[in-house]
Amino acid sequence: MLALGIEGTAHTVGVGIVDEGCRVLANVYDMVKPEKGGIHPREAANHHAEAVVPLIRKAADVAGVDLAEIDLVAFSQGPGLGPCLRTVATAARALALSLRRPIVGVNHCVAHLEIGRGVTEAKDPVLLYVSGGNTQVIAFARGRYRVFGETLDIGIGNMLDKFARECGLPFPGGPILEKRAQDGSKLLRLPYSVKGMDVAFSGMLTAALALRKHGASIDDLAYSIQEVAFAMLTEVTERAMAHLDNEEVLLGGGVARNARLQEMVGRMAVDRGAQMFVPPGDLCIDNGAMIAWTGLQMHRGGVRMSMAETIVDQRFRTDEVRVTWR
Ligand code: ATP
Ligand code: FE2
């Protein structure tokens, strides 16, 4: 069985093709890079509308399959930016109708976790999902993926990107700050905001920008932001693992590519006798392959959707999904 998945919740539109063994046959994408400022939902949607058909063709080429061989069409149903979600859903419906194949809408956050289970040895991990818009600690319990902790304000990636932007660095800021942090050495005082299982980052952003105004170097600030923010994330992840008696931690989302975050979570895992899993970078960021793979499993788990049920949901919660496939 072959599934084609289309991702488009935010600035990335991606198309992936996977088989029933979670072999990724194609995973192509294109990302909006705003010239200045943040992303505008409608501009991103226009970008996705132009890019999606060529990407579908490209994915078929890369996979070496004819679109007629696709058995299932999956798409990101939410959460995300309304105009982007609607654009991608429209493309998915058109493709499913023209190929006469079933269609399934996939929860984006669940897909980050499922692709990690699919391509690593992790079986029932606690997922630390760290991206631009999302920061959540998720695990499977009683038939659903439950959110054990999350950000109370902005996502970790948004915080990194905003800080970088205010410092005149291009988007996305996360990877640039990771490099700059290697030249930083002074640990500056930043708020450590952990509230139970939740975290908050906007206070750190404000404090870092204030320090920058008073002359602190970008390198030292990048270093300090990473040390403090990643320590917060490691703490809540460890607490979830302890409560759940779970010995696997999986990283997902674009920020999971950060080597320092991997080092800190990895050290915590070793200290507890647990194991950390990190999918390849192209499967950490928003991508079509994770949507295809999750859609395929949902289909195998008996999920069927009418066209009317493919309506998008900007605030689609992780724990709204009944997990029938495991
Ligand atoms: P979502 O829709 O799931 O909220 P997203 O649209 O932000 O996610 P992702 O591709 O998962 O998309 O993540 C992008 C984020 O990851 C950006 O904020 C970017 O700065 C950050 N990022 C990417 N690489 C790194 C890195 N090496 N270190 C830190 N942050 C990184
Ligand atoms: Fe994501």
Coordinates of C-alpha atoms and ligand atoms in Angstrom, one line a residue:
M1 CA 0.0 0.0 0.0
L2 CA 1.3 3.5 -0.9
A3 CA 0.1 6.7 0.8
L4 CA 0.7 10.2 -0.4
G5 CA 0.7 12.9 2.3
I6 CA 0.4 16.6 2.0
E7 CA 1.6 18.9 4.8
G8 CA 0.8 22.6 5.0
T9 CA 0.0 23.8 8.5
A10 CA 2.3 26.8 8.5
H11 CA 5.3 28.0 6.4
T12 CA 6.2 24.7 4.8
V13 CA 4.3 22.8 2.2
G14 CA 5.5 19.3 1.7
V15 CA 4.6 16.1 -0.1
G16 CA 5.7 12.6 1.0
I17 CA 5.1 9.1 -0.2
V18 CA 5.5 6.1 2.1
D19 CA 4.8 2.4 2.0
E20 CA 3.2 0.2 4.6
G21 CA 6.7 -0.5 6.2
C22 CA 7.3 3.2 6.7
R23 CA 9.8 3.3 4.0
V24 CA 10.0 6.9 2.9
L25 CA 10.0 6.8 -0.9
A26 CA 9.8 10.6 -1.4
N27 CA 9.7 13.6 1.0
V28 CA 9.9 16.9 -0.9
Y29 CA 9.0 20.4 0.4
D30 CA 9.2 24.1 -0.1
M31 CA 9.2 26.8 2.6
V32 CA 8.0 30.4 2.6
K33 CA 10.8 32.7 3.6
P34 CA 9.4 36.1 4.4
E35 CA 11.8 38.9 3.2
K36 CA 11.1 40.7 6.5
G37 CA 8.9 40.2 9.5
G38 CA 7.0 37.1 10.3
I39 CA 4.9 35.0 8.0
H40 CA 1.5 36.2 6.8
P41 CA -1.0 33.4 6.7
R42 CA -2.5 34.4 3.3
E43 CA 0.8 34.9 1.7
A44 CA 1.9 31.5 2.9
A45 CA -1.3 30.0 1.6
N46 CA -0.7 31.6 -1.8
H47 CA 2.7 30.1 -1.8
H48 CA 1.4 26.7 -1.0
A49 CA -1.3 27.0 -3.7
E50 CA 1.4 27.6 -6.3
A51 CA 3.9 25.0 -5.0
V52 CA 1.7 22.1 -4.2
V53 CA 0.9 20.6 -7.6
P54 CA 4.6 20.7 -8.8
L55 CA 5.5 19.1 -5.4
I56 CA 3.0 16.3 -5.9
R57 CA 4.6 15.6 -9.4
K58 CA 8.1 15.8 -7.9
A59 CA 7.3 13.4 -5.1
A60 CA 5.9 10.9 -7.6
D61 CA 9.1 11.3 -9.7
V62 CA 11.4 10.9 -6.7
A63 CA 9.5 7.8 -5.6
G64 CA 9.5 6.4 -9.1
V65 CA 5.8 5.8 -9.0
D66 CA 2.8 6.8 -11.1
L67 CA 0.2 8.7 -9.2
A68 CA -2.3 6.0 -10.2
E69 CA -0.4 3.6 -7.9
I70 CA -1.2 5.8 -4.9
D71 CA -3.8 4.0 -2.6
L72 CA -4.5 6.7 -0.1
V73 CA -4.3 10.5 0.1
A74 CA -3.6 12.1 3.5
F75 CA -3.3 15.7 4.5
S76 CA -2.6 17.9 7.5
Q77 CA -6.1 18.8 8.9
G78 CA -4.8 21.0 11.8
P79 CA -3.7 22.6 14.0
G80 CA -2.3 25.5 12.0
L81 CA -3.0 28.6 10.0
G82 CA -6.5 28.6 8.5
P83 CA -5.7 29.8 4.9
C84 CA -2.8 27.3 4.7
L85 CA -4.8 24.4 6.0
R86 CA -7.7 25.2 3.6
T87 CA -5.3 25.4 0.6
V88 CA -3.7 22.0 1.3
A89 CA -7.1 20.3 2.1
T90 CA -8.4 21.5 -1.2
A91 CA -5.4 20.1 -3.1
A92 CA -5.8 16.8 -1.2
R93 CA -9.6 16.5 -2.0
A94 CA -9.0 17.3 -5.7
L95 CA -6.2 14.6 -5.8
A96 CA -8.3 12.0 -4.0
L97 CA -11.3 12.6 -6.2
S98 CA -9.4 12.5 -9.4
L99 CA -7.6 9.3 -8.4
R100 CA -10.7 7.9 -6.8
R101 CA -8.9 7.1 -3.7
P102 CA -9.8 7.4 0.0
I103 CA -8.8 10.6 1.9
V104 CA -7.9 11.0 5.6
G105 CA -7.2 14.2 7.5
V106 CA -4.3 13.9 10.0
N107 CA -3.5 15.7 13.2
H108 CA -0.1 17.4 12.6
C109 CA 1.2 16.8 16.2
V110 CA 0.3 13.2 16.2
A111 CA 2.1 12.8 12.9
H112 CA 5.3 14.1 14.4
L113 CA 5.1 11.4 17.0
E114 CA 4.1 8.6 14.6
I115 CA 6.9 9.2 12.1
G116 CA 9.3 9.0 15.0
R117 CA 7.9 5.6 16.0
G118 CA 8.0 4.6 12.3
V119 CA 11.6 5.3 11.5
T120 CA 13.3 4.8 14.9
E121 CA 13.2 1.8 17.3
A122 CA 11.0 3.8 19.7
K123 CA 7.9 1.8 20.6
D124 CA 5.9 3.9 23.2
P125 CA 8.0 7.0 23.7
V126 CA 7.4 10.3 25.5
L127 CA 7.6 12.8 22.7
L128 CA 9.2 16.2 23.2
Y129 CA 7.7 18.1 20.3
V130 CA 9.5 21.3 19.8
S131 CA 8.8 23.4 16.7
G132 CA 8.0 27.0 15.7
G133 CA 4.4 27.1 16.9
N134 CA 4.3 24.1 19.2
T135 CA 6.0 23.0 22.3
Q136 CA 4.4 19.9 23.9
V137 CA 5.3 16.8 25.9
I138 CA 3.1 14.1 24.5
A139 CA 2.6 10.4 25.4
F140 CA 0.1 7.6 24.7
A141 CA -2.3 6.8 27.5
R142 CA -5.7 5.1 27.4
G143 CA -6.3 5.2 23.7
R144 CA -5.1 8.7 23.0
Y145 CA -2.0 10.8 22.7
R146 CA -2.2 13.1 25.7
V147 CA -0.5 16.4 26.3
F148 CA 1.3 16.2 29.6
G149 CA 2.9 19.6 29.4
E150 CA 3.1 22.5 27.0
T151 CA 4.1 26.1 26.5
L152 CA 1.8 28.6 28.1
D153 CA 2.6 31.2 25.6
I154 CA 4.8 31.0 22.5
G155 CA 6.5 28.0 21.0
I156 CA 10.2 27.6 21.5
G157 CA 11.0 28.0 17.8
N158 CA 9.0 31.2 17.6
M159 CA 10.9 32.5 20.6
L160 CA 14.3 31.7 18.8
D161 CA 13.1 33.1 15.5
K162 CA 11.7 36.3 17.1
F163 CA 14.9 36.9 19.1
A164 CA 17.0 36.4 15.9
R165 CA 14.8 38.7 13.9
E166 CA 15.1 41.5 16.5
C167 CA 18.9 41.0 16.2
G168 CA 18.8 41.5 12.5
L169 CA 19.4 37.8 11.7
P170 CA 17.4 36.1 8.9
F171 CA 14.6 33.5 9.2
P172 CA 14.7 30.8 10.5
G173 CA 16.7 32.0 13.4
G174 CA 17.0 28.7 15.3
P175 CA 19.8 27.2 13.3
I176 CA 21.7 30.5 13.2
L177 CA 21.5 30.9 16.9
E178 CA 22.7 27.4 17.4
K179 CA 25.9 28.3 15.5
R180 CA 26.3 31.6 17.3
A181 CA 25.9 29.9 20.7
Q182 CA 29.1 27.9 20.0
D183 CA 31.0 31.2 20.3
G184 CA 29.2 32.3 23.4
S185 CA 30.5 31.4 26.9
K186 CA 28.9 33.8 29.4
L187 CA 25.8 32.4 31.1
L188 CA 23.5 35.5 31.4
R189 CA 20.6 35.6 33.8
L190 CA 17.3 34.7 32.0
P191 CA 14.0 33.7 33.6
Y192 CA 13.6 29.9 34.1
S193 CA 9.8 29.5 33.7
V194 CA 8.6 26.0 34.5
K195 CA 5.1 25.8 36.0
G196 CA 4.4 22.2 36.9
M197 CA 4.5 20.4 33.6
D198 CA 4.3 23.6 31.6
V199 CA 6.8 26.1 30.3
A200 CA 6.7 29.7 29.1
F201 CA 9.1 31.6 26.8
S202 CA 7.9 35.1 26.3
G203 CA 9.5 36.4 29.5
M204 CA 12.8 35.0 28.3
L205 CA 12.4 36.7 25.0
T206 CA 11.7 40.1 26.7
A207 CA 14.7 39.6 29.1
A208 CA 17.1 38.6 26.3
L209 CA 16.1 41.6 24.2
A210 CA 16.6 43.9 27.1
L211 CA 20.1 42.5 27.7
R212 CA 20.9 42.9 24.1
K213 CA 19.9 46.6 24.3
H214 CA 22.3 47.0 27.2
G215 CA 25.1 45.6 25.1
A216 CA 25.2 41.8 25.7
S217 CA 26.7 40.0 22.7
I218 CA 24.4 37.9 20.4
D219 CA 26.8 35.0 20.9
D220 CA 26.4 35.0 24.7
L221 CA 22.7 35.6 24.5
A222 CA 22.3 32.7 22.0
Y223 CA 24.3 30.5 24.3
S224 CA 22.3 31.5 27.4
I225 CA 18.9 31.2 25.7
Q226 CA 19.7 27.7 24.6
E227 CA 21.1 26.6 28.0
V228 CA 18.1 27.9 30.0
A229 CA 15.3 27.1 27.5
F230 CA 16.6 23.6 26.8
A231 CA 17.1 22.9 30.5
M232 CA 13.4 23.8 31.1
L233 CA 12.4 21.4 28.3
T234 CA 14.6 18.7 29.6
E235 CA 13.1 19.1 33.1
V236 CA 9.5 18.7 32.1
T237 CA 10.3 15.8 29.8
E238 CA 12.1 14.0 32.6
R239 CA 9.2 14.6 34.9
A240 CA 6.7 13.1 32.4
M241 CA 9.0 10.1 31.9
A242 CA 9.2 9.6 35.7
H243 CA 5.4 9.9 36.2
L244 CA 4.7 7.5 33.3
D245 CA 7.5 5.1 34.2
N246 CA 8.5 5.4 30.5
E247 CA 12.1 4.7 29.4
E248 CA 11.9 6.1 25.9
V249 CA 12.1 9.7 24.8
L250 CA 11.6 10.8 21.2
L251 CA 12.4 14.2 19.8
G252 CA 10.3 15.8 17.1
G253 CA 9.7 19.2 15.5
G254 CA 12.3 21.6 13.8
V255 CA 14.0 22.5 17.1
A256 CA 14.8 18.8 17.6
R257 CA 17.6 19.2 15.1
N258 CA 19.5 21.3 17.6
A259 CA 22.6 19.4 18.7
R260 CA 22.7 21.0 22.2
L261 CA 19.1 20.1 22.9
Q262 CA 19.8 16.5 21.8
E263 CA 22.9 16.5 24.1
M264 CA 20.9 17.7 27.1
V265 CA 17.9 15.4 26.6
G266 CA 20.3 12.5 25.8
R267 CA 22.2 13.0 29.0
M268 CA 19.0 13.0 31.0
A269 CA 18.0 9.8 29.3
V270 CA 21.3 8.1 30.0
D271 CA 21.1 9.2 33.7
R272 CA 17.7 7.5 34.1
G273 CA 18.7 4.4 32.2
A274 CA 16.4 5.4 29.4
Q275 CA 17.0 5.8 25.6
M276 CA 16.6 8.8 23.3
F277 CA 15.5 8.6 19.7
V278 CA 15.9 11.4 17.1
P279 CA 14.5 11.0 13.6
P280 CA 16.5 12.2 10.6
G281 CA 16.3 16.1 10.3
D282 CA 14.0 16.0 7.2
L283 CA 11.5 14.0 9.2
C284 CA 11.8 16.3 12.3
I285 CA 10.6 19.4 10.5
D286 CA 7.2 19.7 9.0
N287 CA 7.0 17.2 6.2
G288 CA 4.6 15.3 4.0
A289 CA 6.0 11.8 4.8
M290 CA 4.8 12.0 8.4
I291 CA 1.3 12.9 7.2
A292 CA 1.4 10.0 4.7
W293 CA 2.6 7.5 7.3
T294 CA 0.0 8.6 9.9
G295 CA -2.7 8.5 7.3
L296 CA -1.7 5.0 6.3
Q297 CA -1.9 3.8 9.9
M298 CA -5.2 5.5 10.5
H299 CA -6.6 3.8 7.4
R300 CA -5.3 0.4 8.6
G301 CA -6.9 1.2 11.9
G302 CA -10.3 1.5 10.2
V303 CA -10.5 5.3 9.9
R304 CA -12.6 6.5 6.9
M305 CA -13.6 10.0 6.1
S306 CA -16.3 11.5 3.9
M307 CA -15.4 14.7 2.1
A308 CA -17.6 16.6 4.6
E309 CA -15.4 15.3 7.4
T310 CA -12.3 16.6 5.8
I311 CA -13.1 20.2 7.0
V312 CA -10.0 21.7 8.6
D313 CA -9.6 22.6 12.3
Q314 CA -7.2 25.4 13.2
R315 CA -7.2 24.3 16.8
F316 CA -7.2 20.6 16.4
R317 CA -6.0 19.2 19.7
T318 CA -3.6 16.3 20.0
D319 CA -5.9 14.4 22.4
E320 CA -9.0 14.8 20.2
V321 CA -7.8 11.9 18.0
R322 CA -9.0 8.5 18.9
V323 CA -6.0 6.3 18.2
T324 CA -7.5 3.2 16.7
W325 CA -4.3 1.9 15.1
R326 CA -2.2 0.8 18.1
Ligands
ATP1 P1 4.7 23.7 13.7 O1 3.7 24.0 12.6 O2 4.7 22.3 14.0 O3 4.6 24.6 14.9 P2 6.9 24.9 12.3 O4 6.0 25.4 11.2 O5 7.5 26.0 13.0 O6 6.1 23.9 13.1 P3 9.1 23.1 12.0 O7 9.7 22.9 10.6 O8 8.8 21.9 12.8 O9 7.9 24.0 11.6 O10 10.1 23.9 12.9 C1 10.7 25.1 12.5 C2 11.4 25.8 13.7 O11 12.5 25.0 14.0 C3 11.8 27.2 13.4 O12 11.4 28.0 14.5 C4 13.3 27.0 13.4 O13 14.0 28.2 13.9 C5 13.6 25.9 14.3 N1 14.8 25.2 14.1 C6 15.2 24.5 13.0 N2 16.5 24.0 13.1 C7 16.9 24.4 14.4 C8 18.1 24.2 15.1 N3 19.2 23.6 14.6 N4 18.1 24.8 16.4 C9 17.1 25.4 16.9 N5 15.9 25.6 16.2 C10 15.9 25.1 15.0
FE2_2 FE 5.3 20.7 13.1

